[in-house]
């Protein structure tokens, strides 16, 4: 079922932005399709956007996101009261939702109250239909600013893949999977165990291992994402370094020779190590003592003439014959004697095994045991020598790199960044290896290997199923888990592929002459062949991604943007002005006067008359110069003034609080 979300308005009092009350409701209480809120620099655009984000996400009650010190930064400067207030009114599929946040700056806390349907509840309680959208990790995607555009390309700040899963409700697979687990848990809890004393202990261990496995998988995925980000940036910086070096033929030739020397040593170490490992698979090559013992074992078999030429099966089959191999008739006494003596002979399987063993000993050792051991020693010596040479060449390469970059600040900066990224990558790889460790010798709480914990969980669940007689239910549950996991993976991959392809179509339209395209999406957006672009390029990529994301879902979300075209050149501004109002059924933008050029006219041509114009500024601006005609509406608050109307909006020219204000 689709969900429609509209912002009807908000109200702020006692906070760092001017006191104000904005309503977007026009005819019949329906909010305008496009609202432009013009606020000079320093008036509190960022504060207002953060207040809206924190209110819709319930974030102000989370001390990890908004600690006491950060909450207190929202207090109005020189305020005589320790209280602040922010209220957001929304329409949720035809029903009004009101979220109120009361700030107490004496102790740096925030209290929520939520109204939806009948009555008011204490706390942050949005309806279940929008809870996946009203969380800190998702609100930023529809309450958007230039900072988020940059963060979309960084694994550390956003989770683009989670946004896709939330919008398209892919979490349904996880919920079904948990429901299947809950059913099996219920069955195991309701059955009489054959070992009642151990039932509770086994149930607790299963639950603990599940939680532990989820934690490890999440951390491993996080580190994999960090690794990709570091590798992408490292490749880009190395490429920039190489391009800069190539401008000087002498430097390039010198450095390339050092690089080739190092790569030759590294490749030789890999080749020799691979050869040594292959030879060490034969234990007899590792130890002369072992080889001697194996040869002595073969000699012992030869001395006692094992295996025999005849196998036990020959005599067992002979008992059933009418006559012996010598031609005599087979009587009962002969059969009994043959059966007794057959026990002294080896079976055919044993004969084959011993013959094969003797053949292998002769083939792989023979008289060459000494040679095998000598070859391992020779390879070991070569590897040790080449490792030393590799380190020497690594040092020479580092010194050469420092030498060529010493007099070039750009090269020096790139080299420093390369070293820093290499250290970061090494640390991340070490952490990843920790989660991929196959050591099974530690206790559960000290084990970080995902495969080990997974195996222990499966074993614990099997034992629990055995004592509760739910083996069949568990097997059915496991089949359902595999089906759901596969379906989830296929759906996510198909959606991401579609979003990437359609985003690139929009990027091509917005920036036809820029060689920048999306390559893939996981926690963040990945560009083809580069870690990032210019500020304008990054913003356009973000718009293309969000436009595609919102267009493919049945849900209708508002889109709130701070400075929608601030860093984009005039030509692209017109393209953006045509695009962003179409991202959603409600578009709200914070802008300053200098951002109108190239944006406002194109936006009006695209949207038509359904635009609401609001200008908000502090009361400290001189009153004498204000001209408000009959088409404009002026509202005055404690420390703020708000004018609603197109005439005033287009004439307003102040860009910062300390500049002279005028309205033409």
XYZ file of C-alpha atoms in Angstrom:
664
model
C 0.000 0.000 0.000
C 1.421 3.395 -1.029
C 2.022 6.177 1.478
C 1.677 9.903 0.851
C 3.590 12.394 3.021
C 3.152 16.184 2.793
C 4.600 18.898 5.026
C 1.793 21.292 5.982
C 4.035 23.725 7.847
C 6.280 24.280 10.849
C 6.748 26.706 13.721
C 9.912 27.720 15.606
C 10.308 29.706 18.813
C 13.294 30.413 21.078
C 15.832 28.807 18.721
C 18.787 30.132 16.711
C 16.705 30.893 13.640
C 14.231 33.823 13.821
C 10.903 32.952 15.429
C 8.473 32.165 12.645
C 5.431 30.155 11.642
C 5.179 28.872 8.080
C 2.186 27.187 6.510
C 2.251 25.605 3.077
C -1.516 25.041 2.986
C -3.293 27.064 0.328
C -6.610 26.176 -1.336
C -8.618 23.741 0.776
C -5.692 22.959 3.048
C -3.667 21.393 0.202
C 0.023 22.423 0.324
C 1.504 24.205 -2.666
C 3.482 22.057 -5.106
C 6.557 24.320 -4.874
C 7.611 26.600 -2.012
C 10.691 28.819 -2.091
C 11.943 30.111 1.276
C 14.412 32.958 0.863
C 16.641 33.517 3.897
C 19.849 35.595 3.940
C 23.096 33.944 4.980
C 23.336 33.920 8.758
C 19.576 33.893 9.264
C 19.396 30.231 10.207
C 18.720 28.171 7.050
C 20.923 25.335 8.247
C 19.433 25.487 11.746
C 15.893 25.353 10.351
C 16.698 22.395 8.115
C 18.370 20.559 11.014
C 15.380 21.265 13.244
C 13.069 19.784 10.619
C 15.324 16.753 10.158
C 15.718 16.109 13.874
C 11.984 16.505 14.486
C 10.926 14.105 11.708
C 13.580 11.532 12.661
C 13.079 11.631 16.443
C 16.804 12.348 16.618
C 16.852 14.985 19.387
C 16.179 12.306 22.004
C 19.192 10.284 20.821
C 22.249 11.474 22.781
C 24.613 9.749 20.332
C 23.323 12.060 17.568
C 22.406 15.131 19.612
C 24.405 15.237 22.871
C 23.700 17.879 25.493
C 26.313 20.306 24.126
C 24.891 20.099 20.599
C 21.313 20.581 21.839
C 22.361 23.732 23.712
C 23.810 25.167 20.504
C 20.236 25.450 19.213
C 19.340 28.031 21.884
C 18.676 31.551 20.624
C 21.596 33.897 21.212
C 21.136 36.141 24.298
C 17.861 34.372 25.064
C 16.242 35.179 28.421
C 14.623 31.750 28.650
C 15.991 28.200 28.760
C 13.140 26.855 26.641
C 12.754 26.348 22.890
C 10.003 24.955 20.727
C 9.658 23.416 17.245
C 6.508 21.999 15.715
C 6.027 20.197 12.395
C 2.611 19.514 10.871
C 2.245 16.863 8.178
C -0.393 15.112 6.140
C 0.001 11.329 6.123
C -2.268 9.858 3.442
C -5.065 12.246 4.402
C -4.544 12.227 8.188
C -2.854 15.017 10.125
C 0.336 14.246 12.048
C 1.833 16.778 14.456
C 5.232 16.339 16.062
C 6.267 18.809 18.774
C 9.739 19.103 20.292
C 10.218 21.077 23.509
C 13.831 21.921 24.311
C 15.114 22.468 27.845
C 18.502 24.163 27.578
C 19.078 24.080 31.343
C 19.920 20.368 31.053
C 20.277 19.987 27.273
C 17.275 17.725 26.721
C 14.406 17.499 24.255
C 10.913 16.119 24.827
C 8.661 14.881 22.010
C 4.885 14.864 21.774
C 3.060 13.249 18.850
C -0.523 13.711 17.677
C -2.053 11.414 15.077
C -5.714 10.540 14.920
C -7.228 10.953 18.364
C -5.266 12.368 21.281
C -1.665 13.295 21.925
C 1.054 10.882 23.014
C 4.259 11.643 24.860
C 7.341 10.678 22.902
C 8.165 10.209 19.236
C 5.370 7.987 17.874
C 4.824 8.379 14.115
C 2.342 5.939 12.539
C 3.759 2.570 11.526
C 3.241 3.315 7.815
C 5.960 6.002 7.861
C 8.321 4.748 10.567
C 10.849 3.433 8.031
C 10.973 6.927 6.468
C 11.060 8.846 9.766
C 14.475 7.761 10.963
C 17.813 9.582 10.997
C 19.313 7.492 8.208
C 16.486 8.224 5.768
C 15.131 11.714 6.515
C 18.303 13.270 5.082
C 17.440 11.845 1.667
C 14.315 14.002 1.364
C 15.521 16.885 3.604
C 18.597 17.459 1.504
C 21.595 19.819 1.345
C 24.893 20.147 -0.497
C 26.736 18.426 2.341
C 24.655 15.298 1.864
C 25.422 15.397 -1.867
C 29.108 14.981 -1.000
C 28.331 12.410 1.667
C 26.418 10.285 -0.840
C 29.830 9.431 -2.292
C 31.265 8.544 1.113
C 30.761 5.202 2.872
C 31.185 6.839 6.289
C 28.121 9.090 6.157
C 25.246 7.594 4.172
C 23.629 4.280 3.404
C 22.196 4.632 -0.107
C 21.515 0.912 -0.370
C 19.448 1.032 2.845
C 17.450 3.942 1.383
C 16.600 1.806 -1.651
C 15.581 -1.077 0.603
C 13.373 1.213 2.709
C 11.622 2.807 -0.269
C 10.901 -0.489 -1.993
C 10.158 -2.318 1.271
C 12.756 -5.033 0.701
C 12.848 -5.433 4.456
C 9.745 -7.603 3.980
C 12.120 -10.499 3.244
C 13.887 -10.002 6.571
C 10.571 -9.709 8.414
C 9.323 -12.950 6.875
C 12.616 -14.618 7.754
C 12.308 -13.448 11.370
C 8.706 -14.675 11.448
C 9.885 -18.103 10.295
C 12.506 -18.069 13.067
C 9.877 -17.002 15.593
C 7.648 -19.923 14.574
C 10.464 -22.426 15.018
C 11.388 -20.804 18.359
C 7.764 -21.173 19.430
C 7.718 -24.818 18.415
C 10.948 -25.607 20.266
C 9.684 -23.790 23.355
C 6.343 -25.602 23.368
C 7.725 -29.115 22.861
C 8.691 -31.427 25.692
C 12.433 -31.958 25.574
C 14.073 -35.314 26.025
C 16.679 -33.472 28.106
C 14.589 -30.893 29.939
C 17.521 -29.768 32.058
C 19.530 -28.632 29.027
C 16.635 -27.087 27.085
C 16.864 -23.572 28.517
C 20.633 -23.500 28.133
C 20.446 -24.531 24.476
C 17.690 -22.026 23.712
C 19.746 -19.200 25.228
C 22.848 -20.217 23.268
C 20.909 -20.236 19.992
C 19.583 -16.724 20.672
C 23.018 -15.440 21.701
C 24.702 -16.869 18.610
C 22.052 -15.309 16.348
C 22.691 -11.860 17.809
C 26.447 -12.383 17.636
C 26.264 -13.482 13.999
C 24.153 -10.450 13.010
C 26.657 -8.103 14.691
C 29.650 -9.687 12.971
C 27.996 -9.713 9.539
C 27.085 -6.021 9.888
C 30.607 -5.049 10.963
C 32.159 -7.113 8.177
C 29.938 -5.424 5.579
C 30.867 -2.027 7.006
C 34.586 -2.778 6.678
C 34.142 -4.107 3.137
C 32.507 -0.795 2.235
C 35.356 1.150 3.832
C 37.853 -0.958 1.870
C 36.125 -0.134 -1.425
C 36.114 3.589 -0.637
C 39.799 3.619 0.323
C 40.805 1.592 -2.751
C 38.827 3.895 -5.048
C 40.450 7.014 -3.626
C 43.879 5.366 -3.570
C 43.618 4.476 -7.262
C 42.573 8.028 -8.066
C 45.410 9.661 -6.080
C 47.963 7.277 -7.581
C 46.672 8.149 -11.047
C 46.937 11.860 -10.276
C 50.467 11.321 -8.974
C 51.451 9.399 -12.128
C 49.965 12.088 -14.388
C 51.880 14.793 -12.542
C 55.123 12.814 -12.735
C 54.647 12.157 -16.446
C 54.941 15.900 -17.137
C 58.687 15.498 -16.460
C 60.170 12.799 -18.708
C 63.349 12.492 -16.630
C 61.482 12.072 -13.351
C 59.014 9.663 -14.932
C 61.753 7.440 -16.410
C 63.695 7.384 -13.135
C 60.637 6.518 -11.044
C 59.303 3.961 -13.534
C 62.604 2.061 -13.417
C 62.469 1.891 -9.609
C 58.849 0.761 -9.809
C 59.734 -1.989 -12.328
C 62.593 -3.216 -10.124
C 60.269 -3.444 -7.135
C 57.495 -5.177 -9.119
C 60.015 -7.709 -10.524
C 61.115 -8.647 -6.998
C 57.557 -8.826 -5.713
C 56.459 -11.055 -8.607
C 59.492 -13.325 -8.146
C 58.743 -13.750 -4.424
C 55.157 -14.717 -5.305
C 56.316 -17.189 -7.956
C 58.940 -18.849 -5.728
C 56.502 -19.025 -2.792
C 53.901 -20.709 -4.977
C 56.469 -23.264 -6.165
C 57.641 -23.924 -2.601
C 54.079 -24.462 -1.322
C 53.429 -26.951 -4.135
C 56.496 -29.008 -3.195
C 55.735 -28.820 0.537
C 52.482 -30.670 -0.057
C 54.672 -33.825 -0.044
C 55.574 -34.425 3.621
C 58.506 -36.608 2.539
C 60.070 -33.578 0.860
C 59.893 -31.548 4.063
C 61.662 -34.091 6.307
C 64.355 -36.598 5.409
C 63.431 -38.573 8.519
C 59.842 -38.944 7.312
C 61.053 -40.006 3.866
C 63.363 -42.620 5.406
C 60.564 -44.037 7.564
C 58.231 -44.332 4.567
C 60.914 -46.124 2.534
C 61.538 -48.497 5.458
C 57.789 -49.204 5.599
C 57.806 -50.164 1.890
C 60.876 -52.368 2.395
C 59.076 -54.155 5.242
C 56.122 -54.896 2.969
C 58.481 -56.324 0.380
C 60.221 -58.532 2.942
C 56.981 -60.193 4.044
C 55.770 -60.320 0.425
C 52.726 -58.117 0.942
C 50.353 -57.820 -0.651
C 49.937 -61.411 -1.792
C 49.120 -62.273 -5.385
C 45.848 -63.870 -4.278
C 43.101 -62.049 -2.420
C 40.726 -63.407 0.218
C 37.748 -63.021 -2.168
C 39.284 -65.703 -4.458
C 39.007 -68.386 -1.757
C 35.530 -67.243 -0.642
C 34.279 -67.650 -4.221
C 36.044 -71.029 -4.559
C 33.942 -72.469 -1.684
C 30.794 -72.214 -3.834
C 32.330 -74.117 -6.772
C 31.534 -77.859 -7.523
C 35.223 -78.686 -7.967
C 38.512 -77.293 -6.672
C 40.978 -75.584 -9.053
C 42.979 -78.829 -8.983
C 39.987 -80.804 -10.360
C 39.027 -82.689 -7.200
C 35.332 -82.679 -6.236
C 34.587 -80.037 -3.516
C 33.293 -81.754 -0.368
C 32.240 -80.194 2.969
C 35.616 -80.875 4.670
C 37.468 -79.084 1.848
C 35.070 -76.100 1.978
C 35.568 -75.773 5.760
C 39.364 -75.895 5.455
C 39.454 -73.312 2.606
C 37.174 -70.934 4.534
C 39.442 -71.163 7.595
C 42.639 -70.493 5.609
C 41.050 -67.587 3.593
C 41.093 -65.468 6.756
C 44.904 -65.401 6.513
C 44.773 -63.471 3.197
C 44.088 -59.764 2.549
C 40.900 -58.545 0.890
C 40.984 -57.056 -2.632
C 40.500 -53.494 -1.307
C 43.441 -53.923 1.021
C 45.555 -55.407 -1.771
C 44.761 -52.429 -4.040
C 45.557 -49.978 -1.230
C 48.948 -51.523 -0.446
C 49.912 -51.845 -4.097
C 48.983 -48.206 -4.663
C 50.911 -47.114 -1.578
C 54.061 -48.961 -2.675
C 53.773 -47.524 -6.173
C 53.428 -43.949 -4.852
C 56.388 -44.381 -2.495
C 58.506 -45.582 -5.392
C 57.326 -42.799 -7.709
C 57.578 -39.817 -5.343
C 60.538 -40.915 -3.203
C 62.500 -43.825 -4.587
C 66.093 -42.857 -4.438
C 65.289 -39.142 -4.800
C 64.204 -38.275 -1.236
C 67.450 -36.427 -0.760
C 66.841 -34.417 -3.939
C 63.306 -33.407 -2.860
C 64.526 -32.098 0.475
C 67.413 -30.261 -1.152
C 65.007 -28.566 -3.584
C 62.894 -27.226 -0.708
C 65.994 -25.910 1.019
C 67.141 -24.273 -2.228
C 63.775 -22.546 -2.759
C 63.697 -21.400 0.863
C 67.112 -19.759 0.520
C 66.076 -18.079 -2.752
C 62.899 -16.694 -1.187
C 64.758 -15.293 1.823
C 67.272 -13.588 -0.473
C 64.574 -12.219 -2.775
C 62.479 -10.908 0.139
C 65.532 -8.938 1.279
C 66.023 -7.652 -2.276
C 62.328 -6.742 -2.503
C 62.579 -4.696 0.699
C 65.696 -2.941 -0.592
C 63.926 -2.073 -3.829
C 60.854 -0.922 -1.885
C 63.092 1.428 0.107
C 64.732 2.632 -3.106
C 61.304 3.282 -4.646
C 60.176 5.227 -1.571
C 63.351 7.333 -1.638
C 62.963 7.946 -5.368
C 59.355 9.002 -4.869
C 60.372 11.424 -2.126
C 63.161 12.780 -4.310
C 60.948 13.542 -7.325
C 58.195 15.086 -5.161
C 60.441 17.098 -2.836
C 60.239 20.292 -4.884
C 56.617 19.861 -6.007
C 53.929 20.594 -3.359
C 51.244 18.836 -5.409
C 53.305 15.649 -5.673
C 54.291 15.847 -2.016
C 50.672 16.218 -0.949
C 49.616 13.307 -3.191
C 52.412 11.109 -1.841
C 51.465 11.897 1.760
C 47.859 11.011 0.974
C 48.919 7.766 -0.707
C 50.901 6.717 2.369
C 48.002 7.662 4.649
C 45.519 5.669 2.531
C 47.865 2.664 2.412
C 48.030 2.644 6.216
C 44.227 2.960 6.436
C 43.785 0.161 3.890
C 46.164 -2.097 5.809
C 44.178 -1.559 9.016
C 40.852 -2.220 7.294
C 42.190 -5.382 5.629
C 43.387 -6.617 9.011
C 39.918 -6.060 10.482
C 38.306 -7.821 7.506
C 40.618 -10.819 8.001
C 39.461 -10.909 11.615
C 35.869 -11.525 10.487
C 37.010 -14.075 7.890
C 39.211 -15.995 10.341
C 38.604 -19.751 10.394
C 40.237 -20.395 13.796
C 37.811 -22.524 15.800
C 39.844 -22.670 19.009
C 38.307 -19.720 20.910
C 35.148 -19.453 22.958
C 32.037 -17.911 21.389
C 32.530 -14.451 22.883
C 36.144 -14.311 21.673
C 35.446 -15.661 18.182
C 35.066 -13.140 15.352
C 35.133 -15.499 12.356
C 31.694 -15.313 10.723
C 31.909 -18.813 9.250
C 32.785 -20.255 12.666
C 29.882 -18.543 14.440
C 27.562 -19.564 11.579
C 28.629 -23.195 11.943
C 28.231 -23.092 15.727
C 24.760 -21.583 15.351
C 23.732 -24.325 12.927
C 25.082 -26.952 15.332
C 23.308 -25.341 18.300
C 20.019 -25.199 16.371
C 20.402 -28.846 15.306
C 20.944 -29.952 18.906
C 17.966 -27.880 20.038
C 15.836 -29.444 17.300
C 16.935 -32.931 18.359
C 15.930 -32.614 21.984
C 12.630 -30.880 21.097
C 11.788 -33.278 18.212
C 11.507 -30.416 15.680
C 14.065 -31.609 13.118
C 11.535 -31.604 10.254
C 10.327 -28.080 11.074
C 13.917 -26.853 11.247
C 14.705 -28.330 7.817
C 11.661 -26.587 6.330
C 12.694 -23.358 8.029
C 16.201 -23.623 6.542
C 14.744 -24.111 3.038
C 12.567 -21.011 3.472
C 15.591 -19.018 4.679
C 17.538 -19.917 1.541
C 14.617 -18.971 -0.723
C 14.072 -15.633 1.050
C 17.781 -14.785 1.038
C 18.038 -15.498 -2.680
C 14.879 -13.495 -3.480
C 16.128 -10.544 -1.391
C 19.501 -10.547 -3.132
C 17.998 -10.765 -6.632
C 15.470 -7.978 -5.945
C 18.136 -5.675 -4.492
C 20.551 -6.272 -7.373
C 17.831 -5.646 -9.993
C 16.641 -2.447 -8.302
C 20.172 -1.098 -7.890
C 20.955 -1.922 -11.522
C 17.828 -0.060 -12.683
C 18.533 2.944 -10.439
C 22.131 3.185 -11.705
C 21.072 2.944 -15.370
C 18.295 5.538 -15.093
C 20.437 7.851 -12.938
C 23.075 7.852 -15.667
C 20.454 8.862 -18.232
C 19.622 11.908 -16.082
C 23.295 12.705 -15.432
C 23.861 12.661 -19.193
C 20.976 15.098 -19.610
C 22.165 17.430 -16.853
C 25.859 17.310 -17.754
C 26.241 16.090 -21.361
C 29.851 17.241 -21.595
C 31.080 15.916 -18.230
C 32.591 12.458 -18.226
C 31.006 11.404 -14.943
C 28.721 8.413 -14.463
C 27.496 6.117 -11.689
C 29.076 2.670 -11.574
C 27.279 1.082 -8.634
C 25.593 1.556 -5.284
C 26.168 -0.050 -1.916
C 26.452 2.073 1.219
C 27.320 5.018 -1.022
C 27.314 5.975 -4.697
C 30.354 4.829 -6.692
C 31.470 6.746 -9.772
C 33.130 5.172 -12.782
C 36.890 5.515 -12.508
C 36.923 8.249 -9.863
C 36.194 8.828 -6.193
C 34.396 12.147 -6.638
C 33.754 15.170 -8.812
C 33.441 18.911 -8.473
C 30.851 20.412 -6.117
C 28.477 21.031 -9.019
C 29.006 17.562 -10.485
C 28.434 15.936 -7.095
C 25.188 17.868 -6.642
C 23.921 16.856 -10.085
C 24.778 13.191 -9.430
C 22.863 13.379 -6.151
C 19.827 14.936 -7.865
C 19.883 12.287 -10.582
C 20.047 9.508 -7.982
C 17.238 10.950 -5.852
C 15.072 11.731 -8.891
C 15.381 8.131 -10.051
C 14.826 6.806 -6.554
C 11.634 8.789 -5.939
C 10.295 8.170 -9.469
C 10.437 4.383 -9.107
C 8.537 4.102 -5.846
C 4.805 4.218 -5.249
C 5.308 6.323 -2.124
C 4.982 10.114 -2.319
C 7.563 11.986 -0.239
C 8.270 15.704 0.119
C 11.619 17.019 -1.094
C 13.250 19.770 0.988
C 16.517 21.254 -0.323
C 18.965 23.815 1.034
C 20.565 25.840 -1.818
C 19.316 23.683 -4.723
C 21.563 25.376 -7.316
C 24.159 27.297 -5.319
C 27.281 25.583 -6.703
C 26.065 24.933 -10.253
C 26.812 27.113 -13.274
C 23.965 29.039 -14.933
C 23.444 26.595 -17.809
C 23.049 23.615 -15.520
C 20.924 25.648 -13.073
C 18.181 25.810 -15.684
C 18.294 22.035 -16.112
C 18.166 21.530 -12.340
C 15.276 24.018 -12.020
C 13.279 21.899 -14.457
C 14.213 18.649 -12.699
C 13.980 19.150 -8.933
C 10.292 20.201 -8.718
C 9.453 16.959 -10.493
C 11.226 14.844 -7.882
C 8.119 14.809 -5.703
C 4.602 16.139 -5.301
C 5.934 18.772 -2.869
C 9.187 20.678 -3.365
C 10.492 23.100 -0.689
C 13.753 24.989 -1.255
C 15.834 27.325 0.944
C 17.699 29.857 -1.185
C 19.509 33.203 -0.945
C 19.040 36.089 -3.372
C 22.174 35.359 -5.422
C 20.864 31.865 -6.250
C 17.789 33.173 -8.075
C 19.665 33.936 -11.305
C 19.342 31.155 -13.843
C 17.143 29.167 -11.449
C 13.983 31.105 -10.619
C 12.862 31.928 -14.183
C 13.442 28.362 -15.365
C 11.584 27.000 -12.330
C 8.569 29.245 -12.974
C 8.485 28.217 -16.635
C 8.536 24.581 -15.575
C 5.998 24.754 -12.744
C 3.719 27.616 -13.715
C 1.771 29.540 -11.101
C 1.727 26.897 -8.354
C 4.678 28.448 -6.473
C 4.629 29.851 -2.944
C 7.170 32.620 -2.225
C 8.342 33.247 1.360
C 11.054 35.673 2.501
C 12.238 35.326 6.105
C 14.758 37.630 7.800
C 15.625 38.991 11.211
C 13.842 41.988 12.738
C 17.222 43.702 13.114
C 17.008 44.643 9.420
C 15.986 48.319 9.151
C 12.204 48.708 8.913
C 12.212 51.907 6.878
C 13.267 50.342 3.606
C 10.659 47.605 3.492
C 8.188 47.863 0.651
C 5.318 45.415 0.771
C 2.678 45.859 -1.913
C -0.910 44.641 -1.897
C 0.029 41.211 -3.233
C 2.430 40.561 -0.327
C 1.670 39.624 3.277
C 3.892 40.690 6.180
C 4.064 38.777 9.478
C 6.110 40.106 12.404
C 7.503 37.895 15.187
C 9.717 38.534 18.240
C 12.950 38.670 16.275
C 11.828 37.830 12.761
C 9.813 39.146 9.849
C 8.247 37.063 7.115
C 6.838 38.285 3.836
C 4.750 35.989 1.637
C 4.509 37.065 -1.995
C 6.302 36.989 -5.358
C 6.898 40.749 -5.716
C 8.826 41.080 -2.462
C 10.624 37.760 -3.016
C 12.066 38.736 -6.409
C 13.177 42.182 -5.204
C 14.857 41.095 -1.985
C 18.643 41.566 -2.288
C 20.267 41.008 1.107
C 22.878 38.228 1.067
C 24.133 38.382 4.652
C 22.903 39.764 7.949
C 25.538 42.494 8.120
C 24.988 43.772 4.575
C 22.736 46.675 3.704
C 19.226 45.465 2.903
C 16.994 46.723 0.125
C 13.871 45.654 -1.750
C 13.432 47.069 -5.243
